[in-house]
Every structure is written in structure tokens, then in C-alpha cells.
PDB file of C-alpha atoms in Angstrom:
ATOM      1  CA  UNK A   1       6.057  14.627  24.435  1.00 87.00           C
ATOM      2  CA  UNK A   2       6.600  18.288  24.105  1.00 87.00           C
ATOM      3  CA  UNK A   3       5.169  17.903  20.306  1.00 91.00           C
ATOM      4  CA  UNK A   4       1.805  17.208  21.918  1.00 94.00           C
ATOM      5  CA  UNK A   5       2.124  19.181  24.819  1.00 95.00           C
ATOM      6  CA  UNK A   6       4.269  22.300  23.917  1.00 93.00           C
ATOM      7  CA  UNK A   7       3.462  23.875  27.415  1.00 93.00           C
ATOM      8  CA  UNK A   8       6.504  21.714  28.464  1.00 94.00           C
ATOM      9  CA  UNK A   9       9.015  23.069  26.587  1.00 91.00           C
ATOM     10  CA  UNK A  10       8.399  26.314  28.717  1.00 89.00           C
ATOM     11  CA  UNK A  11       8.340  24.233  32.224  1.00 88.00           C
ATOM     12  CA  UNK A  12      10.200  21.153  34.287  1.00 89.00           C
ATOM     13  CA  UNK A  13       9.062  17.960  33.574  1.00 94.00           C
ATOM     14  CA  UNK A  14      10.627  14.504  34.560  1.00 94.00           C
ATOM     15  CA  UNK A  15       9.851  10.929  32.384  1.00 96.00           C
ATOM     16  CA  UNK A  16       9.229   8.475  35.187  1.00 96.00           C
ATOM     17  CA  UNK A  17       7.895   5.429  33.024  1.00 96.00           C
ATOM     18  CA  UNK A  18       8.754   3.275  30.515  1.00 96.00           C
ATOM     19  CA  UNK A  19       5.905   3.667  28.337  1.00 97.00           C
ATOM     20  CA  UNK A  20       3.093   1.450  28.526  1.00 98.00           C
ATOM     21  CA  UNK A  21      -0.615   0.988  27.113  1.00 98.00           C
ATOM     22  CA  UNK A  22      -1.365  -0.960  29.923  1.00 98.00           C
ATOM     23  CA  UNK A  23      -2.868   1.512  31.808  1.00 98.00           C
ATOM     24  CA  UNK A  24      -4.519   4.952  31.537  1.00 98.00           C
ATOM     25  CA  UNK A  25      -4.165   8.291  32.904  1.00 98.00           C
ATOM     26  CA  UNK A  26      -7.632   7.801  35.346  1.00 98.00           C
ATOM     27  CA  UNK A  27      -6.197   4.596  36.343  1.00 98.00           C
ATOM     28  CA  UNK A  28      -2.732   6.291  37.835  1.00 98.00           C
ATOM     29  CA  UNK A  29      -4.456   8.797  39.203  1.00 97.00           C
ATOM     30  CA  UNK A  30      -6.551   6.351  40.849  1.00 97.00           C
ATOM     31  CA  UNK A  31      -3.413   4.049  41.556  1.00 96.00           C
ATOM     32  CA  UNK A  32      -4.186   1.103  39.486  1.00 97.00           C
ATOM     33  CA  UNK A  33      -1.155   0.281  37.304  1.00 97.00           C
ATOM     34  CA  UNK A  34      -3.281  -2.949  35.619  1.00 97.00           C
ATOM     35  CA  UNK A  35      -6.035  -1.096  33.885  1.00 98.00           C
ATOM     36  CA  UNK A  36      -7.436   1.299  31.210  1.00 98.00           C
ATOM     37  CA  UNK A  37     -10.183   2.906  33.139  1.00 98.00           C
ATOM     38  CA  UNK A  38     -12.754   4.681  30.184  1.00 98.00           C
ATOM     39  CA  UNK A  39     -16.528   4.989  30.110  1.00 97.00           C
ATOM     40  CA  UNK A  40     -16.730   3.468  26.725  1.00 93.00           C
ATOM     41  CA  UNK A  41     -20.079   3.057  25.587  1.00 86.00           C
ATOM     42  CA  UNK A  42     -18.939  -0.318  24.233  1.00 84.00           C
ATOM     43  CA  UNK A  43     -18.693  -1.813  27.596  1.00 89.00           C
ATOM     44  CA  UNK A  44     -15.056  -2.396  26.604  1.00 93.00           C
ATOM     45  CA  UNK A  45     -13.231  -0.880  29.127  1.00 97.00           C
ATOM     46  CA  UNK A  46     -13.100  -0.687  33.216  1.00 97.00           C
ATOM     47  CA  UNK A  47     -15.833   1.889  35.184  1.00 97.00           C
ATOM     48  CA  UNK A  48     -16.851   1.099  38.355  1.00 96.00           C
ATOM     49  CA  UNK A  49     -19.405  -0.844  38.792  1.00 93.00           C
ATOM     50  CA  UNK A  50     -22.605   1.739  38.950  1.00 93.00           C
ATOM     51  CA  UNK A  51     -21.242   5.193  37.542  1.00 96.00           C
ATOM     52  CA  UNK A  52     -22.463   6.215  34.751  1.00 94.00           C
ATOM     53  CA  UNK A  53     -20.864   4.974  31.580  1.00 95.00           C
ATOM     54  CA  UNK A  54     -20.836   8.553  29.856  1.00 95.00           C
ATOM     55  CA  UNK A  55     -17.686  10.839  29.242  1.00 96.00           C
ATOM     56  CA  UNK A  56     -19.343  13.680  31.536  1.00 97.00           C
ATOM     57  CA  UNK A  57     -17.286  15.499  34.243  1.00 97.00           C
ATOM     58  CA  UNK A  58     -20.528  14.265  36.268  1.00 97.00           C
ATOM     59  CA  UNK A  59     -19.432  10.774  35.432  1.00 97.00           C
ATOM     60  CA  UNK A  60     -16.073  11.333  36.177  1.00 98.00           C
ATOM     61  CA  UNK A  61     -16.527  13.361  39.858  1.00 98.00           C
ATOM     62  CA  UNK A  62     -18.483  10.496  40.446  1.00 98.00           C
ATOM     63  CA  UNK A  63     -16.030   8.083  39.930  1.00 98.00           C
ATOM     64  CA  UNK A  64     -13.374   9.477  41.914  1.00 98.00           C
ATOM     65  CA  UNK A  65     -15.986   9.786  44.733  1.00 97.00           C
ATOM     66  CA  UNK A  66     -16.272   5.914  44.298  1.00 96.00           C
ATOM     67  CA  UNK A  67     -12.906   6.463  45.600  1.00 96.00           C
ATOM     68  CA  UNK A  68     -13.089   8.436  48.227  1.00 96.00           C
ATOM     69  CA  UNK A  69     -12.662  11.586  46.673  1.00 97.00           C
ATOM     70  CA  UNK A  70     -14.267  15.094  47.240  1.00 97.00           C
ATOM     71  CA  UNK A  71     -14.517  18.335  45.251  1.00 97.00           C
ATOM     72  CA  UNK A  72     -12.521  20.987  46.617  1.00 96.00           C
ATOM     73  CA  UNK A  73     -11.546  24.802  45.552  1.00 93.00           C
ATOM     74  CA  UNK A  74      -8.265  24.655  43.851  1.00 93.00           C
ATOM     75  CA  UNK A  75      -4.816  22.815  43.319  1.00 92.00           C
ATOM     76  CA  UNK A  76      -3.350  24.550  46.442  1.00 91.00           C
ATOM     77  CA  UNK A  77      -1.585  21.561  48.091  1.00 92.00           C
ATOM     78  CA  UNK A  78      -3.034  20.696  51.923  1.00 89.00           C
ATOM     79  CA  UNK A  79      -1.300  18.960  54.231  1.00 92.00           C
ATOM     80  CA  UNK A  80      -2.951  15.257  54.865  1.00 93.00           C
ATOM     81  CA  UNK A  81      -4.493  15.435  51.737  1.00 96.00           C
ATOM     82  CA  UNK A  82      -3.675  13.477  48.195  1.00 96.00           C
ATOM     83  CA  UNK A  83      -5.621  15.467  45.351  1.00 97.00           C
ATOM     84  CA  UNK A  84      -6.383  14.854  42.024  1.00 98.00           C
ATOM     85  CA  UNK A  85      -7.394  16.785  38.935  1.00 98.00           C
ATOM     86  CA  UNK A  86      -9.336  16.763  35.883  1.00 98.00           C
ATOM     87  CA  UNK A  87      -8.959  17.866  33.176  1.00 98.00           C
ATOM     88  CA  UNK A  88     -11.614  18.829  30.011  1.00 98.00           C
ATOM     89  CA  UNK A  89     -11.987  20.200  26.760  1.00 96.00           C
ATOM     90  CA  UNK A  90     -14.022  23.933  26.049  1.00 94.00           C
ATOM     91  CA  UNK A  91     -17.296  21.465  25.760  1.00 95.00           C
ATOM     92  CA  UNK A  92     -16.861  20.035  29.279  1.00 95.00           C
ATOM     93  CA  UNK A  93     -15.740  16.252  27.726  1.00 96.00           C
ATOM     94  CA  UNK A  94     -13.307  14.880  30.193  1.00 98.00           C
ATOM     95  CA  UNK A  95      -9.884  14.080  28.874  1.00 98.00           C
ATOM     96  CA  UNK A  96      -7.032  13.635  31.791  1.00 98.00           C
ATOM     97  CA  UNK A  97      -6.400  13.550  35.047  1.00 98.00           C
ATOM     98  CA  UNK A  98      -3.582  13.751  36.986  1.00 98.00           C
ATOM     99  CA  UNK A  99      -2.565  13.245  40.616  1.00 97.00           C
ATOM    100  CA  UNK A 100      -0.750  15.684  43.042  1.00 97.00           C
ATOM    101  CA  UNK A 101       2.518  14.661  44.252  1.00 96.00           C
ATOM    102  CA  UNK A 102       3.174  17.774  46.161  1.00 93.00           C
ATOM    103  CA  UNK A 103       2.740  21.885  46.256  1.00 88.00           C
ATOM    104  CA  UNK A 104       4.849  21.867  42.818  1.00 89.00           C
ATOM    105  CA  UNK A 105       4.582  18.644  40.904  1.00 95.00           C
ATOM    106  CA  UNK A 106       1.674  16.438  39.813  1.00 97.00           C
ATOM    107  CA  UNK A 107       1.632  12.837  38.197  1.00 98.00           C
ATOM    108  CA  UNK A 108       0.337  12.064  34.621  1.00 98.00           C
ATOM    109  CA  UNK A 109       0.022   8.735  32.654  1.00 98.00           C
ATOM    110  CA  UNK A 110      -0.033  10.264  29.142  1.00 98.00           C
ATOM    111  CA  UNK A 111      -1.832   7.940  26.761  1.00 98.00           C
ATOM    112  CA  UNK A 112      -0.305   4.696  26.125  1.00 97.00           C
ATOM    113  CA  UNK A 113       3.569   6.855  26.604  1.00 97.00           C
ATOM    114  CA  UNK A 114       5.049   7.213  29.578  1.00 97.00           C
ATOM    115  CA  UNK A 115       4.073   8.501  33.308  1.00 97.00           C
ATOM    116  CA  UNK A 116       5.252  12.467  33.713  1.00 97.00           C
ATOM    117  CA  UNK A 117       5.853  14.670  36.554  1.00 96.00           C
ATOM    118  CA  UNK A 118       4.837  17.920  35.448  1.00 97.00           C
ATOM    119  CA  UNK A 119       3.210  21.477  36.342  1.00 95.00           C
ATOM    120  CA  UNK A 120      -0.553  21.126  36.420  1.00 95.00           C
ATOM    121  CA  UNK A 121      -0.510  24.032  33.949  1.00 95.00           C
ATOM    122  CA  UNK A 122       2.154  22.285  31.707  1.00 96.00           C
ATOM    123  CA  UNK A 123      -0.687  19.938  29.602  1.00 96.00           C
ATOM    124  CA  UNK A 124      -3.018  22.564  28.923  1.00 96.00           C
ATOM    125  CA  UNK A 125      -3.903  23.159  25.595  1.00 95.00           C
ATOM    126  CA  UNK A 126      -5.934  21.445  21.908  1.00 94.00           C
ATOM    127  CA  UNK A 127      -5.161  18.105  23.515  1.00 96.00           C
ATOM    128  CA  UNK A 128      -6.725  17.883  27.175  1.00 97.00           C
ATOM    129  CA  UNK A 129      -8.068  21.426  27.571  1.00 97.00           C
ATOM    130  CA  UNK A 130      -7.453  22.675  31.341  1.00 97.00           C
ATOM    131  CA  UNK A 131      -7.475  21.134  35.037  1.00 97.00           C
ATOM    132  CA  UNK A 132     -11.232  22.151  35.395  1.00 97.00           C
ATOM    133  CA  UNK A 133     -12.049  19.890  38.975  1.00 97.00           C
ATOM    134  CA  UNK A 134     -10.217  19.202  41.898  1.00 97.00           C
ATOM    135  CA  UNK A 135     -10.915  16.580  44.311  1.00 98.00           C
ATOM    136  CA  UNK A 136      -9.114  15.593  47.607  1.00 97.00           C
ATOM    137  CA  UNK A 137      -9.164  13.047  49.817  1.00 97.00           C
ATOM    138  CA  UNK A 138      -7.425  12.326  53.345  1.00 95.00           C
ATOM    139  CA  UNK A 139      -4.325  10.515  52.621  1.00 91.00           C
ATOM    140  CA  UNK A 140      -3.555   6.650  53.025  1.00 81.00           C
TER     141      UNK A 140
ATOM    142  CA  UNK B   1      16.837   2.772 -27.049  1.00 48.00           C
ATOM    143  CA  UNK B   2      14.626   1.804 -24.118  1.00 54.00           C
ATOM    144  CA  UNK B   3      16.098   1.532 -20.594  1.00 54.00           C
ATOM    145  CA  UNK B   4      15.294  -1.544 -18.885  1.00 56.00           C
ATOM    146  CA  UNK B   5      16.480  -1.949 -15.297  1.00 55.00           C
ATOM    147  CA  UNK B   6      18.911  -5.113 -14.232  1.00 50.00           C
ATOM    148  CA  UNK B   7      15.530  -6.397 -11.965  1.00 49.00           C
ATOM    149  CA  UNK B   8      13.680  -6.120 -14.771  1.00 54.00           C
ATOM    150  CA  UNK B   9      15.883  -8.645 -17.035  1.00 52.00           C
ATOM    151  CA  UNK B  10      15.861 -10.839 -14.517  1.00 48.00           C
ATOM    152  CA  UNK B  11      12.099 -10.835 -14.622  1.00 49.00           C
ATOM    153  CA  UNK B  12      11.719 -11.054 -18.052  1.00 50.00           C
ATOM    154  CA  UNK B  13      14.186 -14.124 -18.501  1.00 48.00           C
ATOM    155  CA  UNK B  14      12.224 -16.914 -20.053  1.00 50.00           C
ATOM    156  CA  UNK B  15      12.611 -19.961 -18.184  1.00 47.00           C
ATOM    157  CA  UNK B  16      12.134 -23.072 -20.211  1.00 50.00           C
ATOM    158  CA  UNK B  17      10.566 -26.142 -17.991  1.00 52.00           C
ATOM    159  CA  UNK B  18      13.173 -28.467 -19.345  1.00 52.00           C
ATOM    160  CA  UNK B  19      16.478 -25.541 -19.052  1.00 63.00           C
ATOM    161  CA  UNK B  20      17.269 -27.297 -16.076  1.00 74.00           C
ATOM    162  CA  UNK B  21      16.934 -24.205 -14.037  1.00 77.00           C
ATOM    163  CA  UNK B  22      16.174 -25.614 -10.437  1.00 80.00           C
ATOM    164  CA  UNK B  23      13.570 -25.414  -7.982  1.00 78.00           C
ATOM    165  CA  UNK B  24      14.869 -22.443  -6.297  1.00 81.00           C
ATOM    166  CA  UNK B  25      15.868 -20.302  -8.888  1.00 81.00           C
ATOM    167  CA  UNK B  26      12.084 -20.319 -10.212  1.00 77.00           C
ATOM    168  CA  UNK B  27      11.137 -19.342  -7.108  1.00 79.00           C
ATOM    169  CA  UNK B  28      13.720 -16.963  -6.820  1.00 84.00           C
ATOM    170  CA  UNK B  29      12.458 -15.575 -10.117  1.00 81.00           C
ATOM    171  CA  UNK B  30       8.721 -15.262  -9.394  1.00 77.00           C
ATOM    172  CA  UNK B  31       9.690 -13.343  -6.100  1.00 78.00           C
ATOM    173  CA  UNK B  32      11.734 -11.239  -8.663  1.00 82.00           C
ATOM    174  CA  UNK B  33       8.496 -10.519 -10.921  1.00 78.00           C
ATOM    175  CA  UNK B  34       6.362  -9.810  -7.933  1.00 75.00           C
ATOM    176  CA  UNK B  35       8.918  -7.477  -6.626  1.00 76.00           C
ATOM    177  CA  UNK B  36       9.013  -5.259  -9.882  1.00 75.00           C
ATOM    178  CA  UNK B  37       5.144  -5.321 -10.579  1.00 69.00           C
ATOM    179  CA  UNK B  38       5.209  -4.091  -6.915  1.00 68.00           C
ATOM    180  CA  UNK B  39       7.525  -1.312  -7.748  1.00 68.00           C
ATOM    181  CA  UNK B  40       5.561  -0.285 -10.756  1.00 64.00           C
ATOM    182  CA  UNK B  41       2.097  -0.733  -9.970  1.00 64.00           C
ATOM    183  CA  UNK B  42       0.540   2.789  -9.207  1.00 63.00           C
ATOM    184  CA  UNK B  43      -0.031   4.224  -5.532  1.00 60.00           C
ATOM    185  CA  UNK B  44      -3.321   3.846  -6.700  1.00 61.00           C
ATOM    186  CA  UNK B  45      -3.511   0.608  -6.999  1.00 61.00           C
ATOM    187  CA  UNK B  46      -1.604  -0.524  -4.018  1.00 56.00           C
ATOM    188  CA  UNK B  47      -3.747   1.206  -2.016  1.00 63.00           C
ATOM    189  CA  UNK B  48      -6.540  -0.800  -3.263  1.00 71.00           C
ATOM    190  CA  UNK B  49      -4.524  -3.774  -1.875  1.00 88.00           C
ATOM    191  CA  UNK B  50      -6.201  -4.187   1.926  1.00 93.00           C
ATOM    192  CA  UNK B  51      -2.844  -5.310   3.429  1.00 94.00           C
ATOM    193  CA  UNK B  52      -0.888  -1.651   2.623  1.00 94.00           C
ATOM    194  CA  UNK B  53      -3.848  -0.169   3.129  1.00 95.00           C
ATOM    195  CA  UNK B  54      -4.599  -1.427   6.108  1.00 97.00           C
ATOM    196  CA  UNK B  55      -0.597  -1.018   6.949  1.00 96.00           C
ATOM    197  CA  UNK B  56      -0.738   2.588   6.178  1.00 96.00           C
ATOM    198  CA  UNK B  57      -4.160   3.699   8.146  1.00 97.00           C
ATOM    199  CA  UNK B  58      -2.763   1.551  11.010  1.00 98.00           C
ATOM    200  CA  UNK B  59      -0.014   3.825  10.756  1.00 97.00           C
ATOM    201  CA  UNK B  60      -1.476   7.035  10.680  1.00 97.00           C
ATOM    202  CA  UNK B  61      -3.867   5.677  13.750  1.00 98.00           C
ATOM    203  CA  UNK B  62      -1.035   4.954  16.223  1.00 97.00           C
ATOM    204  CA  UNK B  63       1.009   8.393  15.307  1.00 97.00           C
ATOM    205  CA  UNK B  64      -1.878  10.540  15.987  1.00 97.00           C
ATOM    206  CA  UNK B  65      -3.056   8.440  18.916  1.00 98.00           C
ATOM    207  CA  UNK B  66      -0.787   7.780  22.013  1.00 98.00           C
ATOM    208  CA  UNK B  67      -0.932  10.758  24.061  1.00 98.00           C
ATOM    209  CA  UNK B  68      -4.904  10.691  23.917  1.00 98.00           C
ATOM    210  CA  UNK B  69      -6.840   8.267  27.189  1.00 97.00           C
ATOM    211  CA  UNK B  70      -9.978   9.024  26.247  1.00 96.00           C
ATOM    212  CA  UNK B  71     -11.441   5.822  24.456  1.00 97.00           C
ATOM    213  CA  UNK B  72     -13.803   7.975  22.044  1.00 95.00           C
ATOM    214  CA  UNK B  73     -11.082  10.025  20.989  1.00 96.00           C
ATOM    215  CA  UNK B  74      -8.864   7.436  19.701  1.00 97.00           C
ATOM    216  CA  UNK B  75     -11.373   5.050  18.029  1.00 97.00           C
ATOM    217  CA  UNK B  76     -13.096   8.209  16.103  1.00 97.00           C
ATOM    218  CA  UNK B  77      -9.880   8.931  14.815  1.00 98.00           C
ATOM    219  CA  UNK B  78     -10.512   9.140  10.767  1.00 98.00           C
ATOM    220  CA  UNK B  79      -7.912   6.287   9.766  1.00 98.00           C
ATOM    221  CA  UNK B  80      -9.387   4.094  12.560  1.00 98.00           C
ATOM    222  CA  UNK B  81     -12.536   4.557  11.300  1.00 98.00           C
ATOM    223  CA  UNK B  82     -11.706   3.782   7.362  1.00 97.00           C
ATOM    224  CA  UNK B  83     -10.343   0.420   9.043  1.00 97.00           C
ATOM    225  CA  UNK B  84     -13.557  -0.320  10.757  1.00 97.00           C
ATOM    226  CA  UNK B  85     -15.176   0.624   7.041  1.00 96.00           C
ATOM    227  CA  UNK B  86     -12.952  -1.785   5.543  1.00 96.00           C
ATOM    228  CA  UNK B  87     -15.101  -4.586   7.414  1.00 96.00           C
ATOM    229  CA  UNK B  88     -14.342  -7.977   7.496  1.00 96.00           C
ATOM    230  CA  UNK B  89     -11.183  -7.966   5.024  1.00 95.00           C
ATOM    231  CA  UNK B  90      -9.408  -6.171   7.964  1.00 97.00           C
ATOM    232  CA  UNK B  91     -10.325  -8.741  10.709  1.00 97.00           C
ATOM    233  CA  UNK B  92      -7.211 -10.752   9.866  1.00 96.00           C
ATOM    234  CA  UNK B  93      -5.087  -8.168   9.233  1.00 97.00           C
ATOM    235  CA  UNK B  94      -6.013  -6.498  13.235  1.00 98.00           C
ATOM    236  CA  UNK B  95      -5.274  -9.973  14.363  1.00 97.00           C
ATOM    237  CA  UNK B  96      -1.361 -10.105  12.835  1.00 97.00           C
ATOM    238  CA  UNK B  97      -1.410  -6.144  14.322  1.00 97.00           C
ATOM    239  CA  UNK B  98      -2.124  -7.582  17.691  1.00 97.00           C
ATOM    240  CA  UNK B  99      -0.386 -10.597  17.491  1.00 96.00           C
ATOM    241  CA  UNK B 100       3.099  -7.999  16.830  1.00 96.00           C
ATOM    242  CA  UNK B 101       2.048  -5.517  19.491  1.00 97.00           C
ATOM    243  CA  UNK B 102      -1.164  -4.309  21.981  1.00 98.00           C
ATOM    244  CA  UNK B 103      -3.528  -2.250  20.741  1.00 98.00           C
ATOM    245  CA  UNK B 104      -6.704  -0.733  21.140  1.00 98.00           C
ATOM    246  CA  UNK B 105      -8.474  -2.817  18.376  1.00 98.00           C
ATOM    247  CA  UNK B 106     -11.308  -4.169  20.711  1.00 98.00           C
ATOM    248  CA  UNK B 107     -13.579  -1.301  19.136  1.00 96.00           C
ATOM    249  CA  UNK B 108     -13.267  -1.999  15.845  1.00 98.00           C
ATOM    250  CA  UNK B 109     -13.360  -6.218  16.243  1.00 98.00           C
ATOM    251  CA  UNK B 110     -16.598  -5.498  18.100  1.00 97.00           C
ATOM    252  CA  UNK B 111     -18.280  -3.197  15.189  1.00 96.00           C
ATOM    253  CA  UNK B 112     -16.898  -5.742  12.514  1.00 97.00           C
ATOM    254  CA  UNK B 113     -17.839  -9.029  13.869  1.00 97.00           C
ATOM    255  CA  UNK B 114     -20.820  -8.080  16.240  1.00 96.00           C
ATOM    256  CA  UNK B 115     -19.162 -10.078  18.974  1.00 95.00           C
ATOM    257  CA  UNK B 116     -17.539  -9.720  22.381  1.00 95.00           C
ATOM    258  CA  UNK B 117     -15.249 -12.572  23.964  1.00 97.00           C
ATOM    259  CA  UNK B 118     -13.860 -10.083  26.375  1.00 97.00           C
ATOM    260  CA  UNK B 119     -15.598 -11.193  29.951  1.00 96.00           C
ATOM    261  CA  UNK B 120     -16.642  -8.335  32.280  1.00 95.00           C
ATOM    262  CA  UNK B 121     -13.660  -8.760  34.685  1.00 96.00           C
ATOM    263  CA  UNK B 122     -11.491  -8.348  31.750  1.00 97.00           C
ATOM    264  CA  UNK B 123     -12.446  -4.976  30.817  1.00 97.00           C
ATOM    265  CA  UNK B 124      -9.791  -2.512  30.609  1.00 98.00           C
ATOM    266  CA  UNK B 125      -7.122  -5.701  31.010  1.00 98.00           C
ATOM    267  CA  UNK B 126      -4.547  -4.711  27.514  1.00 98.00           C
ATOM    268  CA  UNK B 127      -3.095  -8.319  27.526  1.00 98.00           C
ATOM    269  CA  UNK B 128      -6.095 -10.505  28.494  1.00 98.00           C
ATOM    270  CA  UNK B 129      -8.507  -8.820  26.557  1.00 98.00           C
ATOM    271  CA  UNK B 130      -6.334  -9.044  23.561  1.00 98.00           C
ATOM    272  CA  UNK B 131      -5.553 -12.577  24.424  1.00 98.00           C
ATOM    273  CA  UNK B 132      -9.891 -13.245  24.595  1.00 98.00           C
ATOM    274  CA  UNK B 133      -9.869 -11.683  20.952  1.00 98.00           C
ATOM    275  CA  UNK B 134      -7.191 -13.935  19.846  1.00 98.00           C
ATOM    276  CA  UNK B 135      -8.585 -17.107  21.003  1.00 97.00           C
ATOM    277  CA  UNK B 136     -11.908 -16.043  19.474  1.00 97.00           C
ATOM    278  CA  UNK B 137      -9.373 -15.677  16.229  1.00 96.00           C
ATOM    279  CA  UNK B 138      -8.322 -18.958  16.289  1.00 95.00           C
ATOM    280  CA  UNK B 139     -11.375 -20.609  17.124  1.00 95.00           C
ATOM    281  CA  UNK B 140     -12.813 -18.775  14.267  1.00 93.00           C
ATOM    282  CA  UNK B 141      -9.496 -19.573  11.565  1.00 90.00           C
ATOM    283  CA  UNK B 142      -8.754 -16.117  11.348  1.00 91.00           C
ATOM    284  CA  UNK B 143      -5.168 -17.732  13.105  1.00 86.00           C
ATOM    285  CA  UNK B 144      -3.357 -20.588  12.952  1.00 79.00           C
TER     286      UNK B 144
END
């Protein structure tokens, strides 16, 4: 893991996962544990129905307002609130995103490896660029 | 004097039809002369065989791949792409890939065959839509 994310070696992070391509990082962080979520232009893999299929943080925002979500400032954690984050590359191209467990420690499916608990700092770099949108919603 | 190695003699052995060598010694032996043209034959030229090439891009593919979600990313990868370019010699060779573990193949079976057997409340399902893709093997002899 820390080969592709060396941020980690630096920081605490906790395996929690066998590994699994079953599902994808957008599908954790929108708790689905049965699906690889992806825009595809192929039409191959799960959107919801009516967002756009494009990888666009537009797209993505959008989706996770399918869900109930709403943009808000930062990763600061709020009480009553679950929040996720995106992440994208220098060109805006979504990549990650990752789901807040509390004011220190967020959830990642990485890939087709393993779920992490991690920093939301700890995965920046070449691979998924940086956190660049929160969203919040009230929590279930 | 010119060195010949022990799995070489054995592959050069002439076996007479009538030397009542049996069944499974000739078979024995051809496996024998496969094996040492295999260990001879140039990297060149085995990686004009589809098989270790495909073995070797699939490789590469899945090494480079698993920490990446993003669809795009891991079907533009450059060995993923020489597989789609090797066309329809590589259909069979995805399916045995599948068959031994799940994989993100559903890109390159669509842009090689021009079909989709995956139904629309399939997509994004690993095991069923790999199980749609197999049945559309079998139907179509690619498996037994």
C-alpha cells in the first residue's frame, strides 16, 4: 500500500478489509459493498440512473447529491453529520473518495485491495491527487 | 567437443516405431522436445506466441492496476490496451483469465467482439457480469 501511497509511511493507517474487486472506492463511500460504481462511457459499470456518465467533479457532486449529500467548506468533523470527500487529479478528473469516520480518521476502498482507515492527507499524491470537495449529510 | 545438455539427448533419441518403446514414453518424449525448443527459442519469438504474450501484458496490467477505481484509468493502461490490439486471438485467452480470477476485462470483450451480454442491472456486479461474459463464451465455443 505504502508503495502507491508513500504519504502513509509518514502517518497511521489501519487495513480493515480483506481485499476485494468487488467493490469500489465511490461505492464504500456511498455504503454499497456489492458494486463498482464508475461513469464509464461504456455503460459498463453502475451510475445512478440520470447523472451524467462523465468523470467530472460535476458528475461526481452530483452523484453524491443523489444521495443526499451537500457541499460543505472543509473536512472539519460536525457533530450529526457523516461527510465524504473527493478526491482529483491537477486537471480536475475525479479519482477517490473516501468517507469520514470521525475528527481523525476517514474510510477508503483502495482499488480492487483492501478498505483503509487513514488521514485524509495520507493518499495525496501522482495517484489520486488531493481531497478537493467535501460533502455532508445529516447522519442515519 | 560440443556440449549437449542431458534434456537435449533425451530429445534427440530416435525412437524407432517398432523399438517397442510404449505409448507413454513417446509422449513423454515429445513433451521433452517441446520443452527444449521452448527453452531455446528466442524471447523474440515467444513473444510472438499470443498465449505468453498475452500472459505477460496481463501481468504487467494487474501490477500497475489495483490501487486505481477510476475505470478509464485502468483500461488505458498501455499493456491493457496492446491486449485489446491483439483482437480476437485474445478473446479466449481473457476467458481462461476470468475463469482463474475476476477482472476488469468487460472493456476490452466489448471493443473486441462489439457485444454486451451484461444487462443494465448488472452493471458494476464483478461476479455476475463476469458470469454474463462467460455464458456468452460458451454459447459462442470460446468455452467448453
Amino acid at each position: 500500500m505504502e508503495t502507491f501511497f508513500p504519504m502513509l509511511q509518514s502517518s497511521a493507517y489501519k487495513v480493515t478489509s480483506p481485499a476485494t474487486i468487488e467493490y469500489n472506492c465511490i461505492a464504500w463511500a456511498a455504503g454499497d459493498t456489492e458494486t463498482w460504481w464508475w461513469p464509464d462511457p461504456f455503460d459498463q459499470y453502475f451510475w445512478p440512473s440520470g447523472i451524467l456518465r462523465e468523470e467530472t467533479m460535476d458528475a461526481f457532486v452530483k452523484a453524491f447529491e443523489f444521495l443526499g449529500y451537500t457541499i460543505c467548506r472543509d473536512a472539519n468533523c460536525e457533530t450529526g453529520y457523516e461527510k465524504v470527500a473527493i478526491y482529483a487529479k491537477i486537471d480536475g478528473r475525479p479519482t477517490h473518495a473516501a468517507r469520514q469516520i470521525d475528527s481523525e480518521k476517514w474510510t477508503s476502498k483502495i482499488g480492487s485491495l483492501e478498505d483503509i482507515e487513514h488521514g485524509i492527507n495520507s493518499l495525496s499524491g501522482d495517484i489520486y491527487g488531493e481531497p478537493i470537495v467535501y460533502m455532508k449529510r445529516p447522519k442515519r | 567437443m560440443k556440449y549437449i545438455s542431458p534434456m537435449q539427448q533425451l530429445a534427440v533419441v530416435p525412437v524407432e516405431e517398432d523399438s517397442g518403446v510404449g505409448q507413454d514414453s513417446k509422449i513423454i518424449r515429445r513433451y521433452l522436445e517441446d520443452l527444449t525448443a521452448d527453452y531455446y527459442k528466442p524471447l523474440s519469438r515467444q513473444w510472438a506466441n499470443p498465449a505468453i504474450r498475452f500472459s505477460n501484458l496481463e501481468k504487467e496490467w494487474k501490477e500497475s492496476t489495483p490501487m486505481l477505481s477510476s475505470i478509464t484509468d485502468i483500461v488505458m493502461h498501455p499493456s491493457y490496451q496492446q491486449i485489446i490490439g491483439m483482437g480476437p486471438t485474445a478473446i479466449p485467452l481473457i476467458f481462461l483469465s476470468m475463469r482463474r480470477e475476476l477482472g476488469h476485462w468487460f472493456w476490452a470483450l466489448v471493443a473486441i467482439t462489439g457485444e454486451n451480454p451484461v444487462s443494465i442491472e448488472h452493471r458494476g456486479k464483478i461476479k455476475e457480469m463476469t458470469n454474463a461474459w462467460l455464458d456468452w463464451g460458451r454459447k459462442q465455443l470460446y468455452l467448453e
